[in-house]
Amino acid sequence: MTILYTIESDHIDEIKMQELGRIIREGGTVIFPTETVYGLGANAFCDFAADKIYMAKGRPSDNPLIVHICNIEQLNQITDIVPKKAQALMDKFWPGPLTLLFKKKDTISDRITSNLPTVAVRMPDSKIALALIEKAGVPIAAPSANLSGKPSPTRAEHVIHDMMGRVDAIIKGDDCRVGLESTVIDVMHDPPVILRPGGITLEQIAEVLDSVIYDPALDRYDGTLIPKSPGQKYTHYSPIGQVILFSGESGKMRECISKEAKSCVEASKKVMVIGTNENVENYKDGIIFSLGSRTNLEEISSNLFSLLIKADQLGAEIILIEGFSETGLGKTIMNRLKKASGGTIIRCGD
Ligand code: AMP
Ligand code: MG
């Protein structure tokens, strides 16, 4: 049975939080909001807790979990070595959507790291998440709280729909501000390498470190390079319907998508168009939604998963989505969209 707790981030209920912390400490599972997406958490020091997470999500056990902490003492319980570059990034971006790899101590179960010698750690920027970790008194291992392969949940209603009965408790809290997962970076590698693009951009990181690169295997579909982050090799973020991603100049994408939507409707396919404010008024066919303005990538990010989940709720068979330039947050948005589309991309105006 799953207990549902409503928590307001501006008036955190101490008694409820203590109860939730106890569930985690004693080896149970709790879904909680963070600023990135909702997480499915369990005690990072508990051997069987990771198994419960993998089971609830249906996640392959070779895909390691991120450990969430609320203070630096907890980091010291997880690793002996904090490289200078890691310290500089933590000073700048914690609490926030940046996950760093460290050499792990034996305190962290091999099941959490899928037998890797490194552990991924972050300090979330969410009052509810931080209060939960503090009350639990232990770091919390937590992947996104979606069923494996599906878009990540950014609102309480998403997790309530998918996860009731699969975990011990769900916190009904705020919508997630960032809406996309954290950036995962390995600073032990020279030069430091971004294994998964996320809420903190390469450009922001480059202001702190001399050099930083993306893992060259990111977003490759030809199988010639294996991503260093195990999670990047799986299909992910996918609604049930077929996602077709469009790329190119905004007006060209509008023409391509309009044509495609029309032929889908003529073929009696239920089509959903996910565009931007600049283009939506021009779309005529299908169910039409806007992610927000092209000039505001934060807004686009925070709406993205929620609209992919909406596609399932509406039973869309085909989902046509406008793409973005791959700089700044656009790189993260396109990483998620490429995965959601399984690499089905139409280049417009070539
Ligand atoms: P999620 O928890 O669903 O947001 O995914 C966590 C991501 O972090 C996945 O892509 C994992 O593969 C990645 N990750 C976690 N731990 C490690 C690690 N030790 N080394 C490389 N990637 C990791
Ligand atoms: Mg995930």
XYZ file of N, CA and C in Angstrom, residues 60-305:
738
model
N 16.629 -1.594 -15.636
C 17.708 -2.582 -15.731
C 18.727 -2.340 -14.620
N 19.203 -3.402 -13.967
C 20.049 -3.200 -12.785
C 21.486 -2.820 -13.155
N 21.799 -2.715 -14.469
C 23.141 -2.229 -14.820
C 23.134 -0.718 -15.053
N 22.053 -0.041 -14.633
C 21.966 1.411 -14.782
C 22.021 2.040 -13.387
N 23.194 2.581 -12.990
C 23.387 2.999 -11.592
C 22.528 4.199 -11.189
N 22.398 4.371 -9.859
C 21.506 5.400 -9.305
C 22.303 6.604 -8.809
N 21.666 7.774 -8.814
C 22.287 8.975 -8.250
C 21.981 9.025 -6.754
N 23.014 9.346 -5.942
C 22.830 9.468 -4.496
C 22.657 10.943 -4.146
N 21.577 11.248 -3.406
C 21.249 12.640 -3.058
C 21.646 12.934 -1.615
N 22.330 14.062 -1.418
C 22.787 14.426 -0.067
C 22.256 15.810 0.308
N 22.267 16.099 1.640
C 21.793 17.421 2.066
C 22.908 18.245 2.691
N 24.090 17.644 2.909
C 25.225 18.418 3.438
C 26.534 17.702 3.085
N 27.650 18.395 3.343
C 28.953 17.861 2.919
C 29.413 16.700 3.817
N 28.932 16.657 5.070
C 29.282 15.497 5.917
C 28.820 14.211 5.229
N 27.656 14.272 4.610
C 27.162 13.063 3.936
C 28.049 12.684 2.754
N 28.622 13.699 2.074
C 29.528 13.386 0.957
C 30.746 12.632 1.497
N 31.222 13.051 2.670
C 32.396 12.400 3.265
C 32.104 10.959 3.684
N 30.828 10.636 3.879
C 30.483 9.250 4.214
C 30.483 8.362 2.955
N 30.485 9.013 1.789
C 30.347 8.279 0.526
C 31.689 8.141 -0.196
N 32.558 9.182 -0.052
C 33.839 9.189 -0.759
C 34.949 9.741 0.133
N 36.194 9.313 -0.145
C 37.356 9.850 0.581
C 38.013 10.982 -0.181
N 37.710 11.062 -1.488
C 38.457 12.002 -2.328
C 37.508 12.986 -3.021
N 37.730 14.274 -2.749
C 36.977 15.306 -3.467
C 37.991 16.113 -4.290
N 38.090 15.825 -5.607
C 39.079 16.537 -6.432
C 38.790 18.049 -6.431
N 39.857 18.833 -6.675
C 39.730 20.310 -6.668
C 38.652 20.791 -7.645
N 38.637 20.155 -8.832
C 37.663 20.581 -9.846
C 36.233 20.305 -9.364
N 36.072 19.188 -8.655
C 34.740 18.870 -8.130
C 34.339 19.922 -7.107
N 35.282 20.283 -6.240
C 34.996 21.282 -5.210
C 34.552 22.603 -5.844
N 35.269 23.003 -6.914
C 34.930 24.271 -7.575
C 33.502 24.224 -8.143
N 33.132 23.079 -8.720
C 31.779 22.958 -9.289
C 30.718 22.912 -8.187
N 31.049 22.195 -7.092
C 30.088 22.130 -5.971
C 29.858 23.522 -5.385
N 30.969 24.292 -5.235
C 30.837 25.643 -4.677
C 29.903 26.496 -5.527
N 29.985 26.297 -6.828
C 29.214 27.145 -7.739
C 27.767 26.637 -7.938
N 27.604 25.322 -8.056
C 26.302 24.831 -8.533
C 25.471 24.043 -7.512
N 26.003 23.750 -6.332
C 25.209 23.029 -5.321
C 24.622 24.009 -4.325
N 23.422 23.818 -3.848
C 22.496 22.804 -4.327
C 21.999 23.155 -5.729
N 21.823 22.122 -6.570
C 21.361 22.388 -7.927
C 21.504 21.176 -8.826
N 21.113 21.328 -10.109
C 21.004 20.166 -11.010
C 22.323 19.716 -11.628
N 23.336 19.491 -10.803
C 24.626 18.983 -11.278
C 25.020 17.770 -10.436
N 25.275 16.649 -11.124
C 25.681 15.399 -10.469
C 27.135 15.129 -10.803
N 27.933 14.823 -9.749
C 29.370 14.572 -9.958
C 29.707 13.129 -9.620
N 30.663 12.565 -10.362
C 31.131 11.213 -10.031
C 32.297 11.295 -9.064
N 32.306 10.402 -8.062
C 33.404 10.286 -7.089
C 33.797 8.818 -6.979
N 35.051 8.592 -6.506
C 35.436 7.209 -6.156
C 34.615 6.821 -4.942
N 34.000 5.651 -4.965
C 33.080 5.339 -3.868
C 33.748 4.601 -2.712
N 33.224 4.833 -1.505
C 33.625 4.037 -0.339
C 32.753 2.784 -0.282
N 33.130 1.849 0.601
C 32.334 0.617 0.727
C 30.976 0.844 1.383
N 30.778 2.042 1.972
C 29.472 2.325 2.596
C 28.337 2.242 1.578
N 28.664 2.534 0.318
C 27.633 2.537 -0.730
C 27.582 1.161 -1.394
N 26.382 0.618 -1.427
C 26.199 -0.724 -1.970
C 26.570 -0.789 -3.462
N 27.182 -1.911 -3.858
C 27.512 -2.125 -5.275
C 26.260 -2.175 -6.134
N 25.135 -2.484 -5.502
C 23.881 -2.542 -6.281
C 23.469 -1.142 -6.710
N 23.792 -0.133 -5.886
C 23.445 1.251 -6.243
C 24.296 1.731 -7.409
N 25.559 1.325 -7.436
C 26.465 1.797 -8.496
C 26.598 0.766 -9.629
N 25.773 -0.260 -9.590
C 25.839 -1.330 -10.602
C 27.278 -1.841 -10.741
N 27.936 -2.033 -9.608
C 29.309 -2.572 -9.532
C 30.380 -1.647 -10.093
N 30.041 -0.393 -10.388
C 31.082 0.549 -10.836
C 31.878 1.008 -9.608
N 33.150 1.396 -9.804
C 33.940 1.874 -8.665
C 33.611 3.321 -8.294
N 32.748 3.969 -9.101
C 32.397 5.368 -8.857
C 30.937 5.478 -8.425
N 30.652 6.591 -7.716
C 29.271 6.855 -7.315
C 28.890 8.267 -7.781
N 27.664 8.412 -8.280
C 27.164 9.709 -8.752
C 26.415 10.386 -7.598
N 26.779 11.655 -7.317
C 26.214 12.339 -6.140
C 25.733 13.732 -6.517
N 24.608 14.133 -5.931
C 24.199 15.538 -6.093
C 23.449 16.032 -4.875
N 23.447 17.378 -4.689
C 22.672 18.010 -3.626
C 21.531 18.769 -4.307
N 20.288 18.300 -4.120
C 19.169 18.934 -4.836
C 18.806 20.298 -4.256
N 18.245 21.143 -5.100
C 17.834 22.489 -4.677
C 16.313 22.514 -4.513
N 15.842 21.756 -3.534
C 14.403 21.686 -3.269
C 14.248 21.542 -1.761
N 13.434 22.422 -1.181
C 13.292 22.400 0.286
C 12.760 21.056 0.758
N 11.812 20.499 0.006
C 11.212 19.225 0.434
C 12.245 18.099 0.341
N 13.004 18.064 -0.763
C 14.010 16.997 -0.922
C 15.061 17.101 0.186
N 15.532 18.311 0.450
C 16.576 18.485 1.470
C 16.043 18.100 2.854
N 14.783 18.471 3.139
C 14.197 18.138 4.451
C 14.054 16.620 4.587
N 13.682 15.956 3.499
C 13.524 14.495 3.557
C 14.864 13.815 3.843
N 15.917 14.257 3.158
C 17.240 13.637 3.363
C 17.705 13.899 4.803
N 17.454 15.132 5.264
C 17.886 15.469 6.627
C 17.162 14.609 7.658
N 15.852 14.470 7.496
C 15.075 13.674 8.471
C 15.438 12.194 8.366
N 15.748 11.736 7.159
C 16.143 10.329 7.005
C 17.476 10.097 7.716
N 18.344 11.126 7.701
C 19.647 11.004 8.364
C 20.644 10.184 7.558
N 20.270 9.840 6.327
C 21.151 9.072 5.431
C 21.016 9.634 4.020
N 22.057 9.487 3.190
C 21.898 9.881 1.785
C 20.808 9.027 1.123
N 20.149 9.606 0.126
C 19.053 8.893 -0.537
C 19.416 8.608 -1.998
N 19.408 7.322 -2.356
C 19.609 6.935 -3.764
C 18.277 7.114 -4.473
N 18.287 7.833 -5.603
C 17.006 8.069 -6.280
C 17.176 8.307 -7.775
N 16.583 7.442 -8.589
C 16.458 7.756 -10.019
C 15.154 8.528 -10.219
N 14.888 8.943 -11.456
C 13.597 9.572 -11.738
C 12.474 8.558 -11.461
N 11.319 9.084 -11.023
C 10.263 8.204 -10.503
C 9.286 7.717 -11.576
N 9.776 7.562 -12.813
C 8.930 7.035 -13.891
C 9.143 5.539 -14.044
N 8.189 4.867 -14.695
C 8.453 3.493 -15.109
C 9.568 3.563 -16.145
N 10.491 2.610 -16.105
C 11.670 2.659 -16.956
C 11.289 2.843 -18.428
N 11.981 3.775 -19.081
C 11.727 4.010 -20.511
C 10.732 5.124 -20.780
N 9.908 5.479 -19.781
C 8.869 6.500 -19.979
C 9.431 7.891 -19.666
N 8.707 8.955 -20.075
C 9.171 10.308 -19.726
C 9.200 10.492 -18.211
N 10.129 11.321 -17.721
C 10.273 11.524 -16.276
C 9.147 12.415 -15.746
N 8.662 12.122 -14.532
C 7.542 12.890 -13.974
C 7.994 14.239 -13.413
N 7.252 15.277 -13.727
C 7.602 16.608 -13.226
C 6.472 17.199 -12.378
N 5.375 16.455 -12.249
C 4.251 16.895 -11.422
C 3.765 15.724 -10.592
N 3.214 16.025 -9.399
C 2.745 14.950 -8.508
C 1.753 14.032 -9.231
N 0.864 14.618 -10.039
C -0.165 13.781 -10.686
C 0.467 12.697 -11.576
N 1.651 12.990 -12.152
C 2.305 11.984 -13.003
C 2.705 10.755 -12.180
N 3.276 10.986 -10.988
C 3.729 9.829 -10.204
C 2.554 9.094 -9.573
N 1.534 9.847 -9.207
C 0.371 9.195 -8.589
C -0.234 8.228 -9.615
N -0.296 8.641 -10.851
C -0.861 7.798 -11.902
C -0.053 6.514 -12.083
N 1.277 6.631 -12.145
C 2.111 5.457 -12.490
C 2.559 4.619 -11.294
N 2.679 5.236 -10.118
C 3.452 4.581 -9.059
C 2.653 4.175 -7.813
N 1.355 4.507 -7.746
C 0.569 4.075 -6.585
C 0.635 2.548 -6.502
N 0.907 2.020 -5.310
C 0.979 0.576 -5.135
C 2.368 0.010 -5.383
N 3.278 0.817 -5.941
C 4.627 0.313 -6.243
C 5.665 0.768 -5.220
N 5.313 1.770 -4.389
C 6.267 2.321 -3.402
C 5.555 2.478 -2.064
N 6.328 2.763 -0.988
C 5.696 2.888 0.332
C 5.006 4.234 0.515
N 5.574 5.300 -0.044
C 4.956 6.626 0.133
C 5.247 7.513 -1.062
N 4.324 8.448 -1.297
C 4.518 9.471 -2.336
C 4.304 10.836 -1.692
N 5.244 11.753 -1.916
C 5.037 13.130 -1.473
C 4.437 13.913 -2.621
N 3.261 14.483 -2.352
C 2.607 15.348 -3.343
C 3.108 16.743 -3.037
N 4.028 17.244 -3.858
C 4.623 18.557 -3.598
C 4.582 19.427 -4.836
N 5.565 20.327 -4.935
C 5.581 21.303 -6.027
C 5.806 20.645 -7.390
N 5.397 21.366 -8.443
C 5.840 21.006 -9.793
C 7.350 21.252 -9.849
N 8.058 20.510 -10.724
C 9.521 20.635 -10.762
C 9.917 21.848 -11.613
N 10.720 22.727 -11.036
C 11.067 23.993 -11.684
C 11.882 23.776 -12.961
N 12.918 22.950 -12.907
C 13.795 22.760 -14.074
C 13.109 21.845 -15.097
N 12.563 20.742 -14.630
C 11.781 19.879 -15.514
C 12.592 18.869 -16.311
N 13.918 18.973 -16.307
C 14.798 17.978 -16.941
C 15.806 17.533 -15.893
N 16.386 16.351 -16.073
C 17.281 15.812 -15.049
C 18.600 16.592 -14.965
N 19.365 16.218 -13.941
C 20.649 16.892 -13.700
C 21.669 16.556 -14.784
N 22.659 17.428 -14.905
C 23.841 17.160 -15.732
C 24.724 16.182 -14.957
N 25.218 15.133 -15.622
C 26.146 14.206 -14.960
C 27.544 14.460 -15.524
N 28.515 14.755 -14.631
C 29.875 15.066 -15.090
C 30.909 14.222 -14.348
N 31.938 13.786 -15.098
C 33.058 13.049 -14.510
C 34.280 13.969 -14.530
N 34.642 14.522 -13.350
C 35.810 15.422 -13.315
C 37.096 14.648 -13.045
N 36.986 13.331 -12.833
C 38.208 12.527 -12.655
C 38.844 12.241 -14.017
N 38.045 12.396 -15.042
C 38.537 12.228 -16.413
C 39.198 13.536 -16.848
N 40.273 13.447 -17.658
C 40.939 14.648 -18.127
C 40.853 14.728 -19.646
N 40.189 15.703 -20.249
C 39.429 16.767 -19.594
C 38.118 16.248 -19.009
N 37.541 16.964 -18.030
C 36.252 16.549 -17.477
C 35.226 16.335 -18.579
N 34.377 15.310 -18.393
C 33.467 14.931 -19.477
C 32.020 14.905 -18.975
N 31.139 15.519 -19.749
C 29.704 15.498 -19.436
C 29.131 14.203 -19.980
N 28.660 13.356 -19.079
C 28.143 12.045 -19.487
C 26.676 12.129 -19.872
N 25.980 13.079 -19.250
C 24.577 13.321 -19.615
C 24.334 14.821 -19.517
N 23.878 15.474 -20.610
C 23.562 16.896 -20.493
C 22.336 17.071 -19.599
N 22.256 18.185 -18.876
C 21.127 18.373 -17.960
C 20.900 19.833 -17.650
N 20.412 20.093 -16.452
C 19.972 21.438 -16.069
C 21.077 22.473 -15.995
N 22.333 22.044 -15.780
C 23.478 22.977 -15.820
C 24.179 22.755 -17.158
N 24.412 23.848 -17.899
C 24.900 23.690 -19.274
C 26.429 23.595 -19.334
N 26.932 23.067 -20.444
C 28.386 23.019 -20.677
C 28.970 24.430 -20.604
N 28.239 25.393 -21.136
C 28.725 26.774 -21.136
C 28.882 27.291 -19.705
N 27.953 26.950 -18.809
C 28.064 27.377 -17.399
C 29.265 26.697 -16.730
N 29.457 25.407 -17.039
C 30.566 24.664 -16.436
C 31.905 25.215 -16.935
N 31.944 25.597 -18.222
C 33.185 26.115 -18.809
C 33.608 27.429 -18.159
N 32.694 28.099 -17.480
C 33.086 29.322 -16.752
C 33.863 28.991 -15.480
N 33.759 27.734 -15.020
C 34.432 27.322 -13.788
C 35.686 26.484 -14.084
N 35.603 25.596 -15.083
C 36.730 24.707 -15.413
C 37.423 25.181 -16.689
N 38.740 24.882 -16.804
C 39.492 25.282 -18.002
C 38.926 24.641 -19.251
N 38.626 23.343 -19.126
C 38.076 22.671 -20.311
C 37.060 21.638 -19.869
N 36.100 21.395 -20.716
C 35.061 20.390 -20.455
C 34.513 19.959 -21.817
N 34.243 18.653 -21.948
C 33.724 18.144 -23.231
C 32.478 17.287 -22.979
N 31.685 17.072 -24.026
C 30.621 16.072 -23.953
C 31.216 14.709 -24.264
N 30.677 13.665 -23.638
C 31.035 12.299 -24.025
C 30.737 12.151 -25.525
N 31.758 11.830 -26.340
C 31.526 11.745 -27.797
C 30.467 10.708 -28.171
N 30.159 9.790 -27.257
C 29.167 8.754 -27.596
C 27.727 9.228 -27.388
N 27.545 10.428 -26.819
C 26.183 10.932 -26.579
C 25.413 11.065 -27.884
N 24.146 10.701 -27.858
C 23.240 10.893 -28.999
C 23.684 10.166 -30.268
N 24.518 9.113 -30.134
C 24.906 8.342 -31.334
C 23.976 7.149 -31.450
N 23.535 6.882 -32.644
C 22.624 5.742 -32.834
C 23.226 4.634 -33.682
N 24.509 4.834 -34.125
C 25.096 3.831 -35.015
C 25.816 2.724 -34.239
N 25.843 2.833 -32.875
C 26.420 1.771 -32.060
C 27.931 1.681 -32.125
N 28.612 2.665 -32.740
C 30.068 2.569 -32.868
C 30.782 3.002 -31.589
N 30.124 3.822 -30.755
C 30.728 4.252 -29.496
C 29.774 3.890 -28.358
N 30.342 3.448 -27.223
C 29.487 3.089 -26.086
C 29.515 4.224 -25.070
N 28.340 4.773 -24.695
C 28.331 5.887 -23.742
C 28.919 5.459 -22.385
N 29.638 6.394 -21.728
C 30.244 6.083 -20.426
C 29.198 6.013 -19.326
N 28.081 6.715 -19.526
C 27.005 6.646 -18.553
C 26.044 5.556 -18.997
N 25.929 4.462 -18.196
C 25.136 3.322 -18.664
C 23.724 3.713 -19.102
N 23.117 4.700 -18.414
C 21.730 5.085 -18.723
C 21.560 5.624 -20.122
N 22.636 6.150 -20.722
C 22.508 6.778 -22.040
C 22.334 5.775 -23.175
N 22.526 4.470 -22.876
C 22.392 3.524 -23.992
C 20.949 3.030 -24.154
N 20.103 3.352 -23.185
C 18.728 2.861 -23.271
C 17.802 3.841 -23.972
N 16.758 3.285 -24.640
C 15.653 4.132 -25.117
C 15.024 4.727 -23.874
N 14.590 5.958 -23.963
C 14.175 6.650 -22.753
C 13.150 7.704 -23.117
N 12.448 8.171 -22.127
C 11.548 9.334 -22.278
C 10.485 9.124 -23.350
N 10.147 7.864 -23.657
C 9.292 7.624 -24.820
C 7.821 7.462 -24.463
N 6.966 8.264 -25.071
C 5.527 7.992 -24.968
C 5.191 6.747 -25.776
N 3.925 6.281 -25.688
C 3.532 5.077 -26.423
C 3.518 5.354 -27.937
N 3.002 6.519 -28.323
C 2.934 6.882 -29.746
C 4.323 7.093 -30.336
N 4.370 7.167 -31.685
C 5.675 7.358 -32.328
C 6.050 8.842 -32.326
N 7.237 9.154 -31.788
C 7.696 10.540 -31.770
C 8.531 10.809 -33.018
N 8.185 11.880 -33.744
C 9.019 12.314 -34.881
C 9.542 13.705 -34.547
N 10.859 13.825 -34.515
C 11.507 15.091 -34.164
C 11.903 15.817 -35.447
N 11.673 17.122 -35.477
C 12.031 17.926 -36.654
C 13.181 18.849 -36.297
N 14.078 19.081 -37.251
C 15.157 20.024 -36.970
C 15.283 20.978 -38.148
N 15.956 22.102 -37.914
C 16.117 23.098 -38.974
C 15.630 24.457 -38.497
N 15.539 25.392 -39.436
C 15.106 26.744 -39.091
C 13.607 26.696 -38.705
N 13.215 27.556 -37.776
C 11.867 27.486 -37.198
C 10.742 27.504 -38.258
N 10.826 28.414 -39.225
C 9.785 28.508 -40.253
C 9.741 27.259 -41.122
N 10.910 26.692 -41.407
C 10.980 25.464 -42.223
C 10.354 24.291 -41.460
N 10.641 24.236 -40.149
C 10.037 23.157 -39.353
C 8.521 23.289 -39.376
N 8.043 24.539 -39.280
C 6.595 24.784 -39.283
C 5.962 24.213 -40.566
N 6.615 24.462 -41.715
C 6.079 23.946 -42.992
C 6.065 22.419 -43.006
N 7.198 21.834 -42.598
C 7.319 20.354 -42.610
C 6.266 19.720 -41.697
N 6.148 20.274 -40.484
C 5.234 19.677 -39.493
C 3.784 19.825 -39.965
N 3.456 20.990 -40.541
C 2.074 21.202 -41.016
C 1.701 20.146 -42.052
N 2.631 19.908 -42.996
C 2.388 18.912 -44.053
C 2.194 17.521 -43.453
N 3.109 17.173 -42.531
C 3.087 15.840 -41.919
C 1.790 15.645 -41.115
N 1.398 16.695 -40.356
C 0.184 16.599 -39.525
C -1.036 16.383 -40.423
N -1.063 17.104 -41.539
C -2.191 16.985 -42.464
C -2.291 15.557 -42.995
N -1.135 15.004 -43.417
C -1.227 13.645 -43.985
C -1.569 12.624 -42.901
N -1.167 12.864 -41.654
C -1.555 11.946 -40.568
C -3.069 11.969 -40.378
N -3.645 13.177 -40.371
C -5.089 13.305 -40.163
C -5.828 12.644 -41.330
N -5.331 12.849 -42.554
C -5.965 12.218 -43.725
C -5.904 10.689 -43.640
N -4.851 10.189 -42.977
C -4.720 8.731 -42.823
C -5.432 8.243 -41.556
N -6.259 9.135 -40.952
C -7.020 8.831 -39.720
C -6.140 8.446 -38.538
N -4.945 9.024 -38.478
C -4.058 8.797 -37.318
C -4.300 9.902 -36.307
N -4.300 9.531 -35.019
C -4.441 10.561 -33.976
C -3.074 11.230 -33.789
N -2.969 12.482 -34.236
C -1.659 13.145 -34.235
C -1.634 14.301 -33.244
N -0.508 14.437 -32.545
C -0.314 15.560 -31.627
C 0.871 16.365 -32.142
N 0.714 17.696 -32.164
C 1.799 18.569 -32.594
C 2.298 19.322 -31.374
N 3.609 19.211 -31.094
C 4.191 19.959 -29.977
C 5.128 21.006 -30.576
N 4.676 22.262 -30.546
C 5.434 23.343 -31.171
C 5.860 24.397 -30.180
N 6.121 25.589 -30.704
C 6.511 26.708 -29.841
C 5.577 27.889 -30.113
N 5.560 28.848 -29.184
C 4.637 29.998 -29.312
C 4.752 30.669 -30.666
N 5.981 30.700 -31.196
C 6.226 31.401 -32.462
C 5.481 30.737 -33.625
N 5.172 29.447 -33.505
C 4.605 28.703 -34.642
C 3.198 28.167 -34.429
N 2.758 28.005 -33.166
C 1.539 27.192 -32.958
C 0.308 27.726 -33.667
N 0.192 29.039 -33.778
C -1.034 29.566 -34.396
C -1.167 29.156 -35.858
N -0.055 28.759 -36.452
C -0.087 28.365 -37.867
C -0.449 26.898 -38.077
N -0.426 26.120 -37.003
C -0.776 24.703 -37.172
C -2.288 24.567 -37.213
N -2.772 23.695 -38.084
C -4.219 23.540 -38.230
C -4.687 22.121 -37.900
N -3.824 21.129 -38.131
C -4.267 19.739 -38.002
C -3.728 19.083 -36.738
N -4.525 18.194 -36.158
C -4.095 17.449 -34.980
C -4.382 18.205 -33.685
N -3.932 17.615 -32.565
C -4.093 18.276 -31.265
C -2.813 19.078 -31.056
N -2.963 20.373 -30.836
C -1.790 21.258 -30.881
C -1.459 21.815 -29.500
N -0.182 21.715 -29.118
C 0.284 22.269 -27.840
C 1.557 23.070 -28.069
N 1.799 24.044 -27.171
C 3.058 24.791 -27.229
C 3.907 24.509 -25.997
N 5.204 24.353 -26.239
C 6.162 24.179 -25.129
C 6.493 25.520 -24.491
N 6.203 26.620 -25.191
C 6.585 27.948 -24.715
C 7.319 28.682 -25.812
N 7.969 29.772 -25.428
C 8.649 30.578 -26.441
C 10.053 30.034 -26.721
N 10.423 30.027 -27.989
C 11.780 29.614 -28.414
C 12.873 30.412 -27.719
N 12.529 31.643 -27.308
C 13.545 32.500 -26.687
C 13.696 32.193 -25.199
N 12.883 31.266 -24.666
C 12.944 30.951 -23.235
C 13.096 29.434 -23.042
N 14.351 28.972 -23.111
C 14.586 27.517 -23.058
C 14.273 26.934 -21.682
N 14.310 27.772 -20.624
C 13.918 27.284 -19.285
C 12.442 26.879 -19.308
N 11.635 27.725 -19.950
C 10.196 27.433 -20.043
C 9.971 26.150 -20.854
N 10.697 26.023 -21.975
C 10.572 24.826 -22.825
C 10.923 23.579 -21.999
N 12.033 23.649 -21.246
C 12.475 22.504 -20.427
C 11.411 22.114 -19.415
N 10.848 23.113 -18.743
C 9.941 22.765 -17.648
C 8.625 22.184 -18.182
N 8.311 22.398 -19.444
C 7.055 21.847 -20.000
C 7.243 20.547 -20.786
N 8.497 20.200 -21.096
C 8.749 19.130 -22.064
C 8.181 17.763 -21.647
N 8.599 17.255 -20.481
C 8.154 15.916 -20.080
C 6.645 15.887 -19.857
